[in-house]
Amino acid sequence: MTETLNRVKTYQQFINGSWADSASGETIDVENPATGEVIAAVPSSGQADVDRAVEAAATAFESWSLTTPQTRSLALLKIADIMDANADELGRLESSQTGKPTGAAIDEMSVSSDLFRFFAGACRVPDGLAVTEYLEGHTSMVRRDPVGVVASIAPWNYPLYMAAWKLGPALATGNTVVLKPSARTPLSALRFAELVADELPAGVLNVLSGSGSAMGDMLVSHPKVRMVSITGDTVTGKHIAELAAGTVKRLHLELGGKAPVIVFDDADADLAAEIIKSAGYWNSGQDCTAACRVIAGPQIFDRFVSALSDQVRSIKWGNPADADDLDMGSLIAQAHADKVEGMVNRALEANAELVTGGTRPDRPGAYFEPTVIANPEQDSEIIQDEVFGPVVTVQRFSDEEQAVQWANDVRFGLASSVFTGSIGKAMRTARRLQFGTVWINEHFTLASETPHGGVKESGYGKDGSKYALEDYTVVKHITINTGV
Ligand code: NAD
């Protein structure tokens, strides 16, 4: 599926069980953001490629949708085993296109394979209404049928993990998929498809490597695509929702986040700081659930800021090629580092205080120093918009009411957390937080069984958990006239 041209590999797309260049013959370069070097080229998909992939998926749906849960489950279990067996290679490939530490990228593979295993099991135990007679002489039953061809559109921050969130429930329930990874990070999805190609009938999984701007609209508006599942920016999600309305497609939108972390005065400041060291800076803070917005109580504020800055200064970061066990690598691109730097500078110009970090190293690659900013205004850009970088802000609240009000006062609603020693305060606050997830004395723990997804402009639909099986199926009611 690949050939080596000018020292970098040129990949092909995976359509209907075989490998193909783009119909136009055009390619897109893929960079390693930790060095700025071009590491591969992939096909730049266009309308003809989209048409071929969607047609292949639509044809494959006719038979894949009629397979038994056992057949699909066994295929997913094999896929999980293949991921595990190739975790080192896939993780290193992931690291090379995202700039994330290799150890972390390799660890993402076992989390991803577990999603396939979870959905392999979950699809065999569907639940629902009992079959019964709601009208005399009529027996009613409810089926959950697959939706059809699903366009699965993934972001660059966890390329294969996000793909697994989508592929697991979609394939387990009998849908067929056209997967579009981010054009910045298509390599792991293409290699994954190559590794698992023999486990799925042709056309059940197709992978197109084109950019969202060049071919995204074609995929989303294709009349034979019945559902679009996108994980990405809220602006992209809104655009896709508008396009999908044209053919009334089902949508699954996992969009941006701006997670608040309320640290009450009775919290363990050291525990909160230790958890935020990981949850705020993991993947260079390029995480929709990143613990990026701390709202701390008046008594604990100074102690917490001091503990957090100690933790942040201990973060080991740099080029993933230098060591496997770094805490943080590069950001995804120079342009993204520019964006992060701009937001930090504007926050400081607006009188927020720099506690630690705030600079970019003078070397190739898209790096930004782990940063803590204190006392930004609630209505400032750095509080209201996604930074998506290694930057955590800390605000000082005056009372519980203000803490909750500030936490909710953003347009996003994906994830949040509360640190407190009081179970009553934790549960009271969790109830009032308008976010899809609330962690208590914790942040950023997920399992395949737990639902992940947002409210407000973070979108709708759940990844992981049995709720994802609902998202990827449609309810069909059948009534039989039994006579008497
Ligand atoms: P992005 O919106 O730029 O791109 C996401 C995907 O959408 C990519 O594959 C891209 O090519 C595609 N795309 C772009 N325009 C398109 C179009 N017109 N039609 C179809 N597809 C199109 O997002 P990103 O920069 O890759 O990822 C970062 C964003 O993702 C952040 O906002 C982050 O919060 C969000 N995110 C959310 C979750 C979640 O679970 N809610 C998880 C990870 C990332």
XYZ file of C-alpha atoms and ligand atoms in Angstrom:
528
model
C 0.000 0.000 0.000
C 2.963 2.354 0.233
C 5.913 3.276 -1.891
C 8.949 5.304 -0.953
C 9.412 8.448 -3.006
C 12.024 11.097 -2.275
C 12.797 9.398 1.049
C 9.237 9.688 2.433
C 6.515 7.086 2.115
C 3.578 7.814 -0.132
C 0.509 6.085 1.268
C -2.647 5.046 -0.550
C -6.278 5.200 0.530
C -8.292 2.144 1.552
C -11.437 1.780 -0.542
C -13.537 -1.362 -0.931
C -10.817 -3.593 0.455
C -8.052 -2.342 -1.833
C -5.507 0.437 -1.990
C -5.719 3.394 -4.325
C -4.180 6.763 -5.078
C -6.542 9.709 -5.212
C -8.385 9.969 -8.522
C -6.625 13.276 -9.139
C -3.212 11.815 -8.301
C -2.645 14.707 -5.876
C -1.103 14.177 -2.455
C -0.828 15.999 0.877
C 2.368 16.140 2.921
C 2.288 14.927 6.520
C 4.713 16.563 8.962
C 6.261 15.538 12.231
C 5.390 18.621 14.300
C 8.169 17.891 16.788
C 10.756 18.576 14.083
C 8.870 20.280 11.251
C 10.041 17.565 8.823
C 7.819 16.046 6.163
C 7.520 12.346 7.009
C 4.991 11.055 4.465
C 2.563 11.926 1.712
C -1.054 10.739 1.478
C -3.687 10.948 -1.263
C -5.676 14.159 -1.427
C -9.183 12.738 -1.816
C -11.789 14.395 -4.003
C -15.337 13.784 -5.191
C -14.491 10.657 -7.198
C -12.779 9.080 -4.181
C -15.667 9.974 -1.884
C -18.157 8.501 -4.355
C -16.191 5.254 -4.614
C -15.805 4.872 -0.859
C -19.448 5.667 -0.074
C -20.704 3.342 -2.827
C -18.465 0.565 -1.488
C -19.761 1.138 2.034
C -23.384 1.228 0.833
C -22.955 -2.079 -1.021
C -21.182 -3.703 1.930
C -23.973 -2.514 4.247
C -26.447 -4.794 2.470
C -24.703 -7.893 3.824
C -22.799 -6.595 6.898
C -26.043 -5.240 8.388
C -27.504 -8.759 8.228
C -24.625 -10.472 10.039
C -25.146 -11.749 13.567
C -23.749 -9.936 16.597
C -21.484 -12.935 17.068
C -19.913 -12.488 13.622
C -19.295 -8.797 14.197
C -18.091 -9.400 17.718
C -15.523 -11.966 16.601
C -14.204 -9.550 13.964
C -13.833 -6.777 16.541
C -12.049 -9.095 18.956
C -9.546 -9.970 16.239
C -9.069 -6.285 15.478
C -8.374 -5.655 19.166
C -5.771 -8.421 19.219
C -4.116 -7.016 16.095
C -3.945 -3.562 17.678
C -2.315 -4.976 20.772
C 0.163 -7.016 18.752
C 1.151 -3.892 16.790
C 0.854 -1.346 19.578
C 4.499 -0.378 19.510
C 4.537 0.303 15.767
C 1.165 2.081 15.772
C 2.115 4.144 18.821
C 5.416 5.255 17.319
C 3.635 6.185 14.091
C 1.078 8.138 16.129
C 3.861 9.929 17.972
C 5.640 10.836 14.740
C 2.597 12.576 13.264
C 1.266 14.223 16.452
C 4.468 15.117 18.327
C 3.190 13.414 21.476
C 5.513 11.348 23.693
C 6.023 7.843 22.336
C 5.225 6.151 25.651
C 1.881 7.937 25.847
C 1.098 7.199 22.207
C 1.859 3.492 22.663
C -0.347 3.431 25.780
C -3.240 4.845 23.721
C -3.297 1.629 21.691
C -4.371 -0.586 24.597
C -7.102 1.915 25.500
C -8.246 1.802 21.877
C -8.157 -1.991 21.598
C -10.212 -2.170 24.778
C -12.935 -0.134 23.069
C -13.143 -2.766 20.320
C -13.354 -5.494 22.970
C -16.014 -3.628 24.908
C -18.221 -3.111 21.844
C -17.585 -6.712 20.756
C -19.214 -7.787 24.015
C -21.844 -5.055 24.306
C -23.364 -5.700 20.877
C -24.222 -9.248 21.946
C -26.374 -8.160 24.878
C -28.731 -5.506 23.495
C -31.423 -4.290 25.859
C -34.823 -2.783 25.183
C -38.569 -2.932 25.702
C -40.214 -6.275 26.244
C -42.284 -7.591 23.357
C -45.921 -7.372 24.460
C -49.524 -6.446 23.588
C -50.159 -2.724 24.094
C -53.300 -3.055 21.953
C -55.578 -6.070 22.057
C -54.817 -8.515 19.286
C -51.582 -6.772 18.404
C -48.078 -7.694 19.441
C -45.519 -4.888 19.445
C -41.785 -5.207 19.311
C -38.895 -2.828 18.959
C -35.810 -3.486 16.885
C -32.563 -1.555 16.927
C -31.284 -1.477 13.357
C -27.987 -0.096 12.073
C -28.223 3.379 10.565
C -26.367 2.697 7.299
C -23.197 4.251 5.922
C -21.504 6.305 8.640
C -19.014 9.051 7.806
C -16.633 8.987 10.777
C -14.553 12.140 10.947
C -11.723 12.166 13.466
C -9.453 14.913 14.858
C -5.669 15.005 15.158
C -5.280 14.999 18.931
C -5.900 11.244 19.476
C -6.107 9.960 15.908
C -6.582 6.212 16.436
C -8.257 6.453 19.840
C -10.932 8.773 18.433
C -11.271 6.460 15.422
C -11.791 3.523 17.800
C -14.517 5.479 19.652
C -16.316 5.693 16.328
C -15.501 2.389 14.662
C -16.264 0.222 17.699
C -19.989 1.004 18.071
C -20.561 1.638 14.349
C -19.190 -1.725 13.200
C -20.539 -3.654 16.200
C -24.095 -2.625 15.358
C -23.846 -3.481 11.645
C -23.067 -0.123 10.054
C -20.384 0.373 7.437
C -17.923 3.235 7.672
C -16.002 5.767 5.640
C -13.371 6.977 8.084
C -11.746 10.342 7.487
C -8.841 10.984 9.836
C -7.452 14.497 10.089
C -5.209 15.295 7.115
C -2.554 16.224 9.690
C -2.594 12.703 11.159
C -3.824 10.125 8.616
C -0.943 7.658 8.892
C -2.065 5.557 11.859
C -5.597 5.091 10.462
C -4.187 3.978 7.102
C -1.770 1.559 8.743
C -4.543 0.303 11.036
C -6.717 -0.401 7.987
C -3.870 -2.331 6.400
C -3.395 -4.430 9.531
C -7.086 -5.303 9.968
C -8.063 -5.529 6.284
C -8.515 -9.303 6.348
C -10.882 -9.212 9.333
C -13.697 -7.275 7.619
C -15.471 -7.843 4.294
C -14.502 -5.403 1.537
C -16.255 -2.052 1.867
C -17.184 -2.375 5.559
C -14.312 -0.059 6.486
C -12.926 2.536 4.072
C -10.338 5.187 4.913
C -9.974 8.437 2.960
C -7.025 10.684 3.714
C -8.083 13.995 2.175
C -8.392 17.274 4.031
C -11.629 18.506 5.568
C -11.571 21.657 3.494
C -11.044 19.775 0.202
C -13.356 16.784 0.582
C -15.185 17.039 3.920
C -18.245 18.742 2.468
C -18.506 16.097 -0.271
C -18.504 13.309 2.274
C -20.941 14.962 4.663
C -23.443 15.890 1.968
C -23.286 12.585 0.075
C -26.883 11.316 -0.125
C -25.895 7.716 0.695
C -24.188 8.714 3.951
C -26.873 8.243 6.615
C -24.958 9.439 9.655
C -22.028 11.727 10.339
C -19.974 11.249 13.465
C -17.495 14.092 13.907
C -15.063 14.798 16.703
C -13.585 18.206 16.152
C -13.851 21.924 16.615
C -17.246 23.466 17.377
C -16.981 25.651 14.262
C -16.498 22.514 12.141
C -19.374 20.781 13.921
C -21.764 23.647 13.222
C -20.764 23.687 9.569
C -21.284 19.934 9.297
C -24.654 20.155 11.058
C -25.807 22.726 8.503
C -24.620 20.584 5.596
C -26.088 17.380 7.024
C -29.467 19.090 7.378
C -29.708 19.066 3.584
C -30.308 15.308 3.629
C -31.508 15.084 7.272
C -28.664 12.869 8.411
C -28.221 11.595 11.926
C -25.428 13.449 13.714
C -23.028 12.579 16.483
C -21.115 15.721 17.446
C -18.159 15.594 19.849
C -16.912 19.159 19.768
C -14.842 21.611 21.759
C -14.484 21.905 25.524
C -13.324 24.289 28.228
C -13.304 22.186 31.362
C -13.636 23.973 34.699
C -11.985 22.550 37.804
C -13.582 23.881 40.996
C -11.157 23.623 43.916
C -13.045 24.353 47.129
C -11.293 25.619 50.248
C -11.672 22.220 51.942
C -9.945 20.376 49.045
C -6.568 18.655 49.147
C -4.530 21.291 47.255
C -1.631 18.922 46.612
C -3.882 16.220 45.174
C -5.623 18.743 42.917
C -2.278 20.138 41.705
C -0.881 16.657 41.067
C -3.940 15.617 39.066
C -3.940 18.835 37.048
C -0.275 18.366 36.197
C -1.441 15.387 34.186
C -5.001 16.348 33.230
C -4.118 19.895 32.180
C -0.892 19.207 30.288
C -1.375 15.676 28.957
C -1.000 15.691 25.179
C 0.289 19.276 25.535
C -3.164 20.311 26.759
C -4.567 19.471 23.326
C -7.462 17.660 24.845
C -11.143 18.541 24.723
C -11.460 17.590 28.407
C -8.173 19.269 29.503
C -8.318 20.607 33.056
C -7.548 24.072 31.748
C -9.703 26.395 33.865
C -9.263 26.181 37.626
C -11.669 28.115 39.838
C -10.192 28.064 43.345
C -11.573 29.133 46.710
C -10.340 32.299 48.463
C -8.560 30.437 51.282
C -6.892 27.739 49.190
C -5.984 29.906 46.176
C -2.374 30.838 47.097
C -1.504 27.370 48.393
C -2.980 25.753 45.291
C -1.225 28.089 42.818
C 2.081 27.415 44.530
C 1.515 23.619 44.465
C 0.443 23.726 40.814
C 3.422 25.789 39.691
C 5.761 23.318 41.438
C 4.050 20.461 39.614
C 4.145 22.253 36.265
C 7.842 23.079 36.568
C 8.503 19.354 37.047
C 6.927 18.428 33.688
C 9.474 16.702 31.440
C 8.946 17.959 27.909
C 10.739 18.053 24.588
C 11.203 16.125 21.355
C 9.647 12.636 21.657
C 12.599 11.275 19.686
C 14.886 12.073 22.631
C 13.123 9.891 25.254
C 10.087 7.604 25.369
C 8.910 8.687 28.811
C 8.381 12.427 28.414
C 5.297 14.000 30.013
C 4.807 16.327 27.060
C 5.973 16.586 23.458
C 5.246 19.216 20.852
C 1.996 20.799 19.771
C 0.409 19.731 16.511
C 1.799 22.525 14.279
C 3.684 25.820 14.283
C 0.451 27.622 13.401
C -1.167 26.106 16.465
C 1.753 27.155 18.691
C 1.319 30.681 17.251
C -2.331 30.577 18.289
C -1.479 29.455 21.837
C 1.213 32.125 22.150
C -1.183 34.798 20.921
C -3.836 33.835 23.472
C -1.313 33.811 26.331
C 0.076 37.215 25.315
C -3.373 38.755 25.047
C -4.300 37.382 28.483
C -1.175 38.965 29.999
C -1.827 42.266 28.205
C -5.283 42.187 29.814
C -3.580 42.085 33.253
C -3.691 38.368 34.030
C -0.527 37.250 35.867
C 2.073 34.844 34.521
C 2.880 32.313 37.268
C 5.183 30.081 35.253
C 6.010 29.301 31.603
C 4.761 31.510 28.787
C 7.604 31.127 26.292
C 8.458 29.219 23.125
C 11.840 27.588 22.850
C 14.082 28.777 20.047
C 14.351 25.504 18.125
C 12.558 23.721 15.272
C 9.224 22.136 16.136
C 5.923 23.371 17.524
C 6.671 23.761 21.227
C 5.193 25.872 23.981
C 6.311 25.884 27.594
C 3.860 24.497 30.195
C 2.198 27.629 31.518
C 0.084 28.768 34.479
C -1.798 32.062 34.395
C -3.498 33.559 37.462
C -6.481 35.871 37.809
C -7.774 36.355 34.263
C -11.188 38.015 33.977
C -14.204 35.727 33.555
C -15.182 37.364 30.258
C -11.642 37.259 28.818
C -10.731 35.248 25.722
C -8.478 32.868 27.665
C -11.431 31.833 29.855
C -14.090 31.749 27.166
C -12.256 30.136 24.213
C -10.340 26.892 23.751
C -6.567 27.412 24.008
C -5.918 23.734 23.272
C -2.372 24.054 24.526
C -0.352 23.559 27.741
C -1.930 26.493 29.543
C -3.976 26.397 32.763
C -5.667 29.463 34.236
C -6.539 29.892 37.922
C -9.316 32.232 39.065
C -10.219 33.070 42.665
C -13.925 32.706 43.484
C -15.620 34.366 46.447
C -18.315 31.787 47.288
C -19.871 28.520 46.096
C -22.482 30.346 44.050
C -19.858 32.266 42.084
C -17.790 29.101 41.548
C -20.713 27.316 39.904
C -21.744 30.406 37.948
C -18.229 30.922 36.536
C -17.866 27.213 35.761
C -21.082 27.219 33.706
C -20.462 30.597 32.095
C -18.875 29.311 28.861
C -20.507 28.098 25.670
C -18.977 24.624 26.022
C -20.251 21.758 28.197
C -18.032 18.722 27.803
C -16.245 17.917 31.059
C -15.668 19.396 34.519
C -14.376 18.484 37.946
C -14.794 19.356 41.609
C -12.196 19.012 44.351
C -13.567 19.058 47.900
C -13.490 17.127 51.154
C -17.275 17.320 51.477
C -19.419 14.677 49.773
C -22.475 16.916 50.090
C -20.756 19.833 48.389
C -19.400 17.525 45.702
C -22.824 16.098 44.846
C -24.575 19.481 45.130
C -22.070 21.009 42.731
C -22.022 18.038 40.358
C -25.777 18.345 39.962
C -25.540 22.009 38.967
C -22.604 21.753 36.549
C -23.811 21.857 32.936
C -21.271 19.406 31.533
C -21.453 15.863 30.147
C -18.968 14.608 32.755
C -18.215 15.679 36.325
C -15.216 14.138 38.056
C -14.910 14.426 41.835
C -11.405 14.672 43.293
C -10.300 13.443 39.870
C -10.070 14.663 36.283
C -9.704 12.883 32.956
C -10.327 9.253 33.820
C -12.267 7.333 31.177
C -13.093 3.673 30.645
C -14.726 1.957 27.695
C -17.864 1.496 29.824
C -18.223 5.199 30.721
C -20.143 7.624 28.488
C -18.231 10.579 27.090
C -19.954 13.463 25.360
C -21.091 17.001 25.863
C -23.943 19.456 26.090
C -24.293 23.035 24.811
C -21.789 23.837 22.037
C -19.738 20.757 22.915
C -22.300 18.811 20.895
C -24.372 15.704 21.519
C -24.045 11.940 21.369
C -21.997 9.603 23.552
C -18.716 7.860 22.837
C -17.860 4.753 24.822
C -20.478 2.946 26.949
C -23.649 1.194 25.864
C -25.170 4.596 25.030
C -22.962 4.724 21.922
C -24.790 1.624 20.677
C -27.997 3.660 20.844
C -26.429 6.501 18.873
C -25.362 4.171 16.071
C -28.734 2.390 15.780
C -32.267 3.445 14.920
C -35.372 2.284 16.734
C -37.847 0.454 14.552
C -41.267 -0.530 15.866
C -43.010 -3.593 14.430
C -46.639 -4.433 15.241
C -48.264 -7.722 14.297
C -52.023 -8.087 14.056
C -52.385 -11.442 15.788
C -56.113 -11.710 15.214
C -57.599 -11.867 18.707
P -11.153 20.179 13.273
O -12.577 20.569 13.466
O -10.256 21.131 12.612
O -11.050 18.835 12.438
C -11.715 17.647 12.881
C -11.967 16.780 11.669
O -12.947 17.431 10.865
C -10.748 16.584 10.780
O -10.738 15.273 10.261
C -10.990 17.571 9.663
O -10.357 17.237 8.473
C -12.499 17.454 9.532
N -13.154 18.551 8.827
C -12.824 19.855 8.800
N -13.689 20.533 7.999
C -14.571 19.620 7.541
C -15.697 19.684 6.676
N -16.094 20.820 6.104
N -16.379 18.555 6.425
C -16.005 17.379 6.989
N -14.943 17.260 7.787
C -14.233 18.363 8.064
O -10.636 19.748 14.720
P -9.160 19.350 15.105
O -8.370 20.620 15.097
O -8.714 18.190 14.305
O -9.343 18.818 16.599
C -9.365 19.663 17.687
C -10.790 19.968 18.092
O -11.468 18.750 18.359
C -10.873 20.770 19.375
O -11.881 21.740 19.264
C -11.271 19.714 20.418
O -11.925 20.224 21.551
C -12.131 18.828 19.616
N -12.189 17.505 20.215
C -13.337 17.136 20.843
C -13.416 15.898 21.453
C -14.685 15.468 22.149
O -14.742 14.328 22.575
N -15.683 16.313 22.281
C -12.327 15.034 21.418
C -11.163 15.448 20.767
C -11.107 16.687 20.164
